[in-house]
Amino acid sequence: MELEPLYQIKVTCLQCENTFSTSRVRPSFKRATRTDTDFCGYYHAENPDYYVVRICPSCGFASTENFNAKLNEAQRTKFKRDIGDRFIKRNYGGHRDWETALESYKLGLLCAQTIGEKERILASLLHHIAWLYRYKNNQEQEQRFLKYALESYIRVFETEDIHGSDARLMYLIGELHRRIGEYNEAVKWFARVINDKRIMDAAMIRACREQWATLREEMMNQGQELPEEMRG
């Protein structure tokens, strides 16, 4: 008997403490057929990213497993006033198509903003929304959300205590700059990873070198002046 790609897990809502079921993609189905340079994955069967946000069918609170484990009273009140009181009951627990996935991410983003979740969570949700638009070749919305995600990742870099050595985050900031056409900024971020002797993440250093070369080619093809770091 062939395994179904989806299985159900039980989740307790952070807001109303109701227990509900939501779908996940089995690990054996999670292999991407290809992955973009900003980690956006493409899948044959179910896309595991569609199921990252869990939505309580009772109160509408949407979260990911990376949200804080508890809400305080002020957060609960704010959610109820701004979102919960207007939520039209709906069950997101089964199979999700693209539209449902987009709805779930936008509701997750709204909830995260309302309760003041960590910036890193906001950045990830914004980035995932950009990917969803990429799947549909909607470049205008993809670019819009890549810009929001980039601003958010930069805030993470500036405010979290990461001692300037989170190579994956720095690589992503460089790559999103490249994807929205801010080439000079992209060069600076890739160079920081390549040149910082404290960074030991070989995979990210290699990725930065590869994107540096891609960027150099793109700039030369477009007749753009190369920044000083790229000359020679």
mmCIF file with all atom_site columns, N, CA and C in Angstrom, residues 194-230:
data_model
loop_
_atom_site.group_PDB
_atom_site.id
_atom_site.type_symbol
_atom_site.label_atom_id
_atom_site.label_alt_id
_atom_site.label_comp_id
_atom_site.label_asym_id
_atom_site.label_entity_id
_atom_site.label_seq_id
_atom_site.pdbx_PDB_ins_code
_atom_site.Cartn_x
_atom_site.Cartn_y
_atom_site.Cartn_z
_atom_site.occupancy
_atom_site.B_iso_or_equiv
_atom_site.pdbx_formal_charge
_atom_site.auth_seq_id
_atom_site.auth_comp_id
_atom_site.auth_asym_id
_atom_site.auth_atom_id
_atom_site.pdbx_PDB_model_num
ATOM 1   N N  . ILE A 1 194 ? 32.764 36.098 2.485   1.00 0.00 ? 194 ILE A N  1
ATOM 2   C CA . ILE A 1 194 ? 33.976 35.514 1.889   1.00 0.00 ? 194 ILE A CA 1
ATOM 3   C C  . ILE A 1 194 ? 35.230 35.942 2.664   1.00 0.00 ? 194 ILE A C  1
ATOM 4   N N  . ASN A 1 195 ? 35.245 37.198 3.126   1.00 0.00 ? 195 ASN A N  1
ATOM 5   C CA . ASN A 1 195 ? 36.476 37.758 3.717   1.00 0.00 ? 195 ASN A CA 1
ATOM 6   C C  . ASN A 1 195 ? 36.564 37.653 5.235   1.00 0.00 ? 195 ASN A C  1
ATOM 7   N N  . ASP A 1 196 ? 35.453 37.335 5.909   1.00 0.00 ? 196 ASP A N  1
ATOM 8   C CA . ASP A 1 196 ? 35.472 37.291 7.373   1.00 0.00 ? 196 ASP A CA 1
ATOM 9   C C  . ASP A 1 196 ? 36.078 35.969 7.850   1.00 0.00 ? 196 ASP A C  1
ATOM 10  N N  . LYS A 1 197 ? 37.244 36.063 8.451   1.00 0.00 ? 197 LYS A N  1
ATOM 11  C CA . LYS A 1 197 ? 37.984 34.854 8.873   1.00 0.00 ? 197 LYS A CA 1
ATOM 12  C C  . LYS A 1 197 ? 37.273 34.094 9.991   1.00 0.00 ? 197 LYS A C  1
ATOM 13  N N  . ARG A 1 198 ? 36.325 34.774 10.686  1.00 0.00 ? 198 ARG A N  1
ATOM 14  C CA . ARG A 1 198 ? 35.610 34.090 11.782  1.00 0.00 ? 198 ARG A CA 1
ATOM 15  C C  . ARG A 1 198 ? 34.551 33.136 11.238  1.00 0.00 ? 198 ARG A C  1
ATOM 16  N N  . ILE A 1 199 ? 34.152 33.340 9.995   1.00 0.00 ? 199 ILE A N  1
ATOM 17  C CA . ILE A 1 199 ? 33.076 32.515 9.430   1.00 0.00 ? 199 ILE A CA 1
ATOM 18  C C  . ILE A 1 199 ? 33.643 31.182 8.936   1.00 0.00 ? 199 ILE A C  1
ATOM 19  N N  . MET A 1 200 ? 33.116 30.104 9.498   1.00 0.00 ? 200 MET A N  1
ATOM 20  C CA . MET A 1 200 ? 33.628 28.763 9.182   1.00 0.00 ? 200 MET A CA 1
ATOM 21  C C  . MET A 1 200 ? 32.639 27.947 8.350   1.00 0.00 ? 200 MET A C  1
ATOM 22  N N  . ASP A 1 201 ? 31.521 28.557 7.954   1.00 0.00 ? 201 ASP A N  1
ATOM 23  C CA . ASP A 1 201 ? 30.472 27.830 7.237   1.00 0.00 ? 201 ASP A CA 1
ATOM 24  C C  . ASP A 1 201 ? 30.875 27.674 5.768   1.00 0.00 ? 201 ASP A C  1
ATOM 25  N N  . ALA A 1 202 ? 31.506 26.540 5.469   1.00 0.00 ? 202 ALA A N  1
ATOM 26  C CA . ALA A 1 202 ? 32.083 26.327 4.133   1.00 0.00 ? 202 ALA A CA 1
ATOM 27  C C  . ALA A 1 202 ? 31.026 26.388 3.031   1.00 0.00 ? 202 ALA A C  1
ATOM 28  N N  . ALA A 1 203 ? 29.839 25.830 3.297   1.00 0.00 ? 203 ALA A N  1
ATOM 29  C CA . ALA A 1 203 ? 28.774 25.807 2.273   1.00 0.00 ? 203 ALA A CA 1
ATOM 30  C C  . ALA A 1 203 ? 28.329 27.225 1.925   1.00 0.00 ? 203 ALA A C  1
ATOM 31  N N  . MET A 1 204 ? 28.204 28.088 2.949   1.00 0.00 ? 204 MET A N  1
ATOM 32  C CA . MET A 1 204 ? 27.760 29.466 2.696   1.00 0.00 ? 204 MET A CA 1
ATOM 33  C C  . MET A 1 204 ? 28.864 30.303 2.038   1.00 0.00 ? 204 MET A C  1
ATOM 34  N N  . ILE A 1 205 ? 30.101 30.024 2.404   1.00 0.00 ? 205 ILE A N  1
ATOM 35  C CA . ILE A 1 205 ? 31.223 30.739 1.758   1.00 0.00 ? 205 ILE A CA 1
ATOM 36  C C  . ILE A 1 205 ? 31.245 30.376 0.272   1.00 0.00 ? 205 ILE A C  1
ATOM 37  N N  . ARG A 1 206 ? 31.052 29.080 -0.020  1.00 0.00 ? 206 ARG A N  1
ATOM 38  C CA . ARG A 1 206 ? 31.027 28.628 -1.420  1.00 0.00 ? 206 ARG A CA 1
ATOM 39  C C  . ARG A 1 206 ? 29.849 29.261 -2.170  1.00 0.00 ? 206 ARG A C  1
ATOM 40  N N  . ALA A 1 207 ? 28.676 29.288 -1.518  1.00 0.00 ? 207 ALA A N  1
ATOM 41  C CA . ALA A 1 207 ? 27.484 29.889 -2.153  1.00 0.00 ? 207 ALA A CA 1
ATOM 42  C C  . ALA A 1 207 ? 27.728 31.364 -2.459  1.00 0.00 ? 207 ALA A C  1
ATOM 43  N N  . CYS A 1 208 ? 28.377 32.069 -1.531  1.00 0.00 ? 208 CYS A N  1
ATOM 44  C CA . CYS A 1 208 ? 28.674 33.494 -1.753  1.00 0.00 ? 208 CYS A CA 1
ATOM 45  C C  . CYS A 1 208 ? 29.633 33.681 -2.927  1.00 0.00 ? 208 CYS A C  1
ATOM 46  N N  . ARG A 1 209 ? 30.626 32.796 -3.027  1.00 0.00 ? 209 ARG A N  1
ATOM 47  C CA . ARG A 1 209 ? 31.572 32.880 -4.165  1.00 0.00 ? 209 ARG A CA 1
ATOM 48  C C  . ARG A 1 209 ? 30.835 32.650 -5.490  1.00 0.00 ? 209 ARG A C  1
ATOM 49  N N  . GLU A 1 210 ? 29.937 31.657 -5.494  1.00 0.00 ? 210 GLU A N  1
ATOM 50  C CA . GLU A 1 210 ? 29.190 31.349 -6.724  1.00 0.00 ? 210 GLU A CA 1
ATOM 51  C C  . GLU A 1 210 ? 28.299 32.523 -7.133  1.00 0.00 ? 210 GLU A C  1
ATOM 52  N N  . GLN A 1 211 ? 27.597 33.117 -6.153  1.00 0.00 ? 211 GLN A N  1
ATOM 53  C CA . GLN A 1 211 ? 26.698 34.226 -6.467  1.00 0.00 ? 211 GLN A CA 1
ATOM 54  C C  . GLN A 1 211 ? 27.468 35.496 -6.820  1.00 0.00 ? 211 GLN A C  1
ATOM 55  N N  . TRP A 1 212 ? 28.640 35.644 -6.247  1.00 0.00 ? 212 TRP A N  1
ATOM 56  C CA . TRP A 1 212 ? 29.551 36.746 -6.595  1.00 0.00 ? 212 TRP A CA 1
ATOM 57  C C  . TRP A 1 212 ? 29.891 36.651 -8.093  1.00 0.00 ? 212 TRP A C  1
ATOM 58  N N  . ALA A 1 213 ? 30.231 35.430 -8.537  1.00 0.00 ? 213 ALA A N  1
ATOM 59  C CA . ALA A 1 213 ? 30.572 35.214 -9.960  1.00 0.00 ? 213 ALA A CA 1
ATOM 60  C C  . ALA A 1 213 ? 29.354 35.462 -10.849 1.00 0.00 ? 213 ALA A C  1
ATOM 61  N N  . THR A 1 214 ? 28.172 34.982 -10.428 1.00 0.00 ? 214 THR A N  1
ATOM 62  C CA . THR A 1 214 ? 26.924 35.199 -11.181 1.00 0.00 ? 214 THR A CA 1
ATOM 63  C C  . THR A 1 214 ? 26.645 36.680 -11.314 1.00 0.00 ? 214 THR A C  1
ATOM 64  N N  . LEU A 1 215 ? 26.826 37.376 -10.211 1.00 0.00 ? 215 LEU A N  1
ATOM 65  C CA . LEU A 1 215 ? 26.557 38.820 -10.151 1.00 0.00 ? 215 LEU A CA 1
ATOM 66  C C  . LEU A 1 215 ? 27.500 39.591 -11.069 1.00 0.00 ? 215 LEU A C  1
ATOM 67  N N  . ARG A 1 216 ? 28.771 39.207 -11.061 1.00 0.00 ? 216 ARG A N  1
ATOM 68  C CA . ARG A 1 216 ? 29.773 39.873 -11.903 1.00 0.00 ? 216 ARG A CA 1
ATOM 69  C C  . ARG A 1 216 ? 29.378 39.757 -13.380 1.00 0.00 ? 216 ARG A C  1
ATOM 70  N N  . GLU A 1 217 ? 28.948 38.538 -13.749 1.00 0.00 ? 217 GLU A N  1
ATOM 71  C CA . GLU A 1 217 ? 28.511 38.277 -15.120 1.00 0.00 ? 217 GLU A CA 1
ATOM 72  C C  . GLU A 1 217 ? 27.279 39.121 -15.476 1.00 0.00 ? 217 GLU A C  1
ATOM 73  N N  . GLU A 1 218 ? 26.302 39.147 -14.554 1.00 0.00 ? 218 GLU A N  1
ATOM 74  C CA . GLU A 1 218 ? 25.082 39.922 -14.786 1.00 0.00 ? 218 GLU A CA 1
ATOM 75  C C  . GLU A 1 218 ? 25.403 41.397 -14.997 1.00 0.00 ? 218 GLU A C  1
ATOM 76  N N  . MET A 1 219 ? 26.292 41.931 -14.169 1.00 0.00 ? 219 MET A N  1
ATOM 77  C CA . MET A 1 219 ? 26.637 43.358 -14.255 1.00 0.00 ? 219 MET A CA 1
ATOM 78  C C  . MET A 1 219 ? 27.378 43.661 -15.558 1.00 0.00 ? 219 MET A C  1
ATOM 79  N N  . MET A 1 220 ? 28.274 42.771 -15.937 1.00 0.00 ? 220 MET A N  1
ATOM 80  C CA . MET A 1 220 ? 29.030 42.982 -17.179 1.00 0.00 ? 220 MET A CA 1
ATOM 81  C C  . MET A 1 220 ? 28.096 42.907 -18.395 1.00 0.00 ? 220 MET A C  1
ATOM 82  N N  . ASN A 1 221 ? 27.175 41.933 -18.373 1.00 0.00 ? 221 ASN A N  1
ATOM 83  C CA . ASN A 1 221 ? 26.213 41.792 -19.477 1.00 0.00 ? 221 ASN A CA 1
ATOM 84  C C  . ASN A 1 221 ? 25.315 43.012 -19.618 1.00 0.00 ? 221 ASN A C  1
ATOM 85  N N  . GLN A 1 222 ? 25.033 43.657 -18.484 1.00 0.00 ? 222 GLN A N  1
ATOM 86  C CA . GLN A 1 222 ? 24.162 44.840 -18.516 1.00 0.00 ? 222 GLN A CA 1
ATOM 87  C C  . GLN A 1 222 ? 24.946 46.137 -18.703 1.00 0.00 ? 222 GLN A C  1
ATOM 88  N N  . GLY A 1 223 ? 26.261 45.995 -18.887 1.00 0.00 ? 223 GLY A N  1
ATOM 89  C CA . GLY A 1 223 ? 27.102 47.171 -19.108 1.00 0.00 ? 223 GLY A CA 1
ATOM 90  C C  . GLY A 1 223 ? 27.248 48.051 -17.871 1.00 0.00 ? 223 GLY A C  1
ATOM 91  N N  . GLN A 1 224 ? 27.045 47.448 -16.679 1.00 0.00 ? 224 GLN A N  1
ATOM 92  C CA . GLN A 1 224 ? 27.156 48.230 -15.437 1.00 0.00 ? 224 GLN A CA 1
ATOM 93  C C  . GLN A 1 224 ? 28.608 48.299 -14.996 1.00 0.00 ? 224 GLN A C  1
ATOM 94  N N  . GLU A 1 225 ? 28.944 49.411 -14.358 1.00 0.00 ? 225 GLU A N  1
ATOM 95  C CA . GLU A 1 225 ? 30.305 49.566 -13.846 1.00 0.00 ? 225 GLU A CA 1
ATOM 96  C C  . GLU A 1 225 ? 30.503 48.649 -12.649 1.00 0.00 ? 225 GLU A C  1
ATOM 97  N N  . LEU A 1 226 ? 31.588 47.891 -12.678 1.00 0.00 ? 226 LEU A N  1
ATOM 98  C CA . LEU A 1 226 ? 31.838 46.954 -11.578 1.00 0.00 ? 226 LEU A CA 1
ATOM 99  C C  . LEU A 1 226 ? 32.357 47.707 -10.357 1.00 0.00 ? 226 LEU A C  1
ATOM 100 N N  . PRO A 1 227 ? 31.871 47.352 -9.143  1.00 0.00 ? 227 PRO A N  1
ATOM 101 C CA . PRO A 1 227 ? 32.429 47.971 -7.949  1.00 0.00 ? 227 PRO A CA 1
ATOM 102 C C  . PRO A 1 227 ? 33.888 47.572 -7.777  1.00 0.00 ? 227 PRO A C  1
ATOM 103 N N  . GLU A 1 228 ? 34.609 48.355 -6.990  1.00 0.00 ? 228 GLU A N  1
ATOM 104 C CA . GLU A 1 228 ? 36.047 48.163 -6.818  1.00 0.00 ? 228 GLU A CA 1
ATOM 105 C C  . GLU A 1 228 ? 36.418 46.721 -6.455  1.00 0.00 ? 228 GLU A C  1
ATOM 106 N N  . GLU A 1 229 ? 35.604 46.104 -5.542  1.00 0.00 ? 229 GLU A N  1
ATOM 107 C CA . GLU A 1 229 ? 35.922 44.749 -5.074  1.00 0.00 ? 229 GLU A CA 1
ATOM 108 C C  . GLU A 1 229 ? 35.966 43.731 -6.209  1.00 0.00 ? 229 GLU A C  1
ATOM 109 N N  . MET A 1 230 ? 35.257 44.044 -7.327  1.00 0.00 ? 230 MET A N  1
ATOM 110 C CA . MET A 1 230 ? 35.137 43.061 -8.411  1.00 0.00 ? 230 MET A CA 1
ATOM 111 C C  . MET A 1 230 ? 36.108 43.268 -9.550  1.00 0.00 ? 230 MET A C  1
#
